[in-house]
Short mmCIF file of C-alpha atoms in Angstrom, two decimals:
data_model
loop_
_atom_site.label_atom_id
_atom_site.label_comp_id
_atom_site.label_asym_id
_atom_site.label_seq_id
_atom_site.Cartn_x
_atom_site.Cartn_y
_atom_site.Cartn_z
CA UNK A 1 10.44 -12.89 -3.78
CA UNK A 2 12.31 -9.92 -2.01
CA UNK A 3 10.09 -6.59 -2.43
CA UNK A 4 11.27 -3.84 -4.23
CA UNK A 5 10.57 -1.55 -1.17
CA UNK A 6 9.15 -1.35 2.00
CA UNK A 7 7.46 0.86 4.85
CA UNK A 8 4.74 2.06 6.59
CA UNK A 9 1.86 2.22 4.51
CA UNK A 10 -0.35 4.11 7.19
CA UNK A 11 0.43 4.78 11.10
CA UNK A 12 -3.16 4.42 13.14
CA UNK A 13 -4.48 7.31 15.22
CA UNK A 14 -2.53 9.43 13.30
CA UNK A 15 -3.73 12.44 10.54
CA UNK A 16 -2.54 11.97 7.47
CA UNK A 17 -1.34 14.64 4.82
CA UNK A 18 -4.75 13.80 3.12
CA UNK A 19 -6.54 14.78 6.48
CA UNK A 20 -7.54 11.40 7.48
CA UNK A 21 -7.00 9.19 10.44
CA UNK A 22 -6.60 5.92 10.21
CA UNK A 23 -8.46 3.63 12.27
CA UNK A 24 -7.01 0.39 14.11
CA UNK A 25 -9.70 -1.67 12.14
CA UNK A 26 -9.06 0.00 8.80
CA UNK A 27 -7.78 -2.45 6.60
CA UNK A 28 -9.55 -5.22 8.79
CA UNK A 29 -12.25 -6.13 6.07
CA UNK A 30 -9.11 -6.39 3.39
CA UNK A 31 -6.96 -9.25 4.59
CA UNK A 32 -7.25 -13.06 4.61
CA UNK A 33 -6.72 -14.07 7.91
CA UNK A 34 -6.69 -10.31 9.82
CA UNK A 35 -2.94 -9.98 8.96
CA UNK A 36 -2.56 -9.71 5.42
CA UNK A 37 -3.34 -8.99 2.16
CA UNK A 38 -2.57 -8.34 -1.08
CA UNK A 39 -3.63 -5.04 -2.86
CA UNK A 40 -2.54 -2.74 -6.14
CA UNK A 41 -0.10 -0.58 -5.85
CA UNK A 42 -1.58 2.78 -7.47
CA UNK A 43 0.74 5.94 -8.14
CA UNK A 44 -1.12 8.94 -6.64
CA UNK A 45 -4.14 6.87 -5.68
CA UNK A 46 -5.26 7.50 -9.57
CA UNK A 47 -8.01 4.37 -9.91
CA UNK A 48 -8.96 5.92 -12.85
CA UNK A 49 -6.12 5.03 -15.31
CA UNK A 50 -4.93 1.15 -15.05
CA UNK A 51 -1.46 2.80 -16.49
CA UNK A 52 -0.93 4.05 -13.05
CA UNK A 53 -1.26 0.30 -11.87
CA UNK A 54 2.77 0.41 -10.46
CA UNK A 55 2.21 -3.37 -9.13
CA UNK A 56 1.36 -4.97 -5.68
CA UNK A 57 1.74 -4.12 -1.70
CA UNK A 58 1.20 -6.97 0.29
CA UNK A 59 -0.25 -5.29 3.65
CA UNK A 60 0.66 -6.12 7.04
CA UNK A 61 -1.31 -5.46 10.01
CA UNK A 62 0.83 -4.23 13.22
CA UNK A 63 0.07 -3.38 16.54
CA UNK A 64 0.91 0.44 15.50
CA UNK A 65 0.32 0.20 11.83
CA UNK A 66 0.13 -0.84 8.28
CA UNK A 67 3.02 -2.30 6.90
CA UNK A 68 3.63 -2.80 3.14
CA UNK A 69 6.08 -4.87 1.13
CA UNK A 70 5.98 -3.62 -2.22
CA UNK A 71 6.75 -5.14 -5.53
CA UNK A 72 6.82 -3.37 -8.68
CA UNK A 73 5.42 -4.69 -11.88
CA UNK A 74 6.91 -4.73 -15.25
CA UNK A 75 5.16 -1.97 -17.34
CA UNK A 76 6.82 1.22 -18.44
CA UNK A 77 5.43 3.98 -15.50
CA UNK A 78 6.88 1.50 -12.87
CA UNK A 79 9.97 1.57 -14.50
CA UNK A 80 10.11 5.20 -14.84
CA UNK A 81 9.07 5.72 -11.15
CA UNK A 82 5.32 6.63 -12.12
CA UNK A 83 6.14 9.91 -13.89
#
């Protein structure tokens, strides 16, 4: 299945908006065979509401990053862009 979008989920060594850097070994614990892995896709990192639930990024560890292939799910905020 072709993702609906994809990117850069996180550069390493570099501060974020949020203030944080991002280590090389960040995502390390979170993938299968220290490649990949499969995680939620959350509008505005809001845990706290599983409406917010958008769908999945499938994470991909690069030499200079995290990549993510993103695919959106079928419920109403996903549709509407997360507003």
């Amino acid at each position: 299945m072709e993702p609906d979008f994809s990117g850069y989920v996180t550069r390493y060594n570099v501060k974020c908006t949020d203030g944080r850097t991002i280590s090389h070994a960040a995502f390390a614990n979170q993938t299968k065979d220290s490649r990949t892995a499969k995680v939620p896709l959350v509008y505005q990192h809001n845990h706290d509401d599983v409406s917010q639930v958008l769908g999945h990024t499938i994470l991909t560890a690069k030499d200079d990053g995290i990549w993510g292939d993103s695919l959106l799910n079928d419920s109403p905020n996903a549709k509407e862009g997360g507003l």
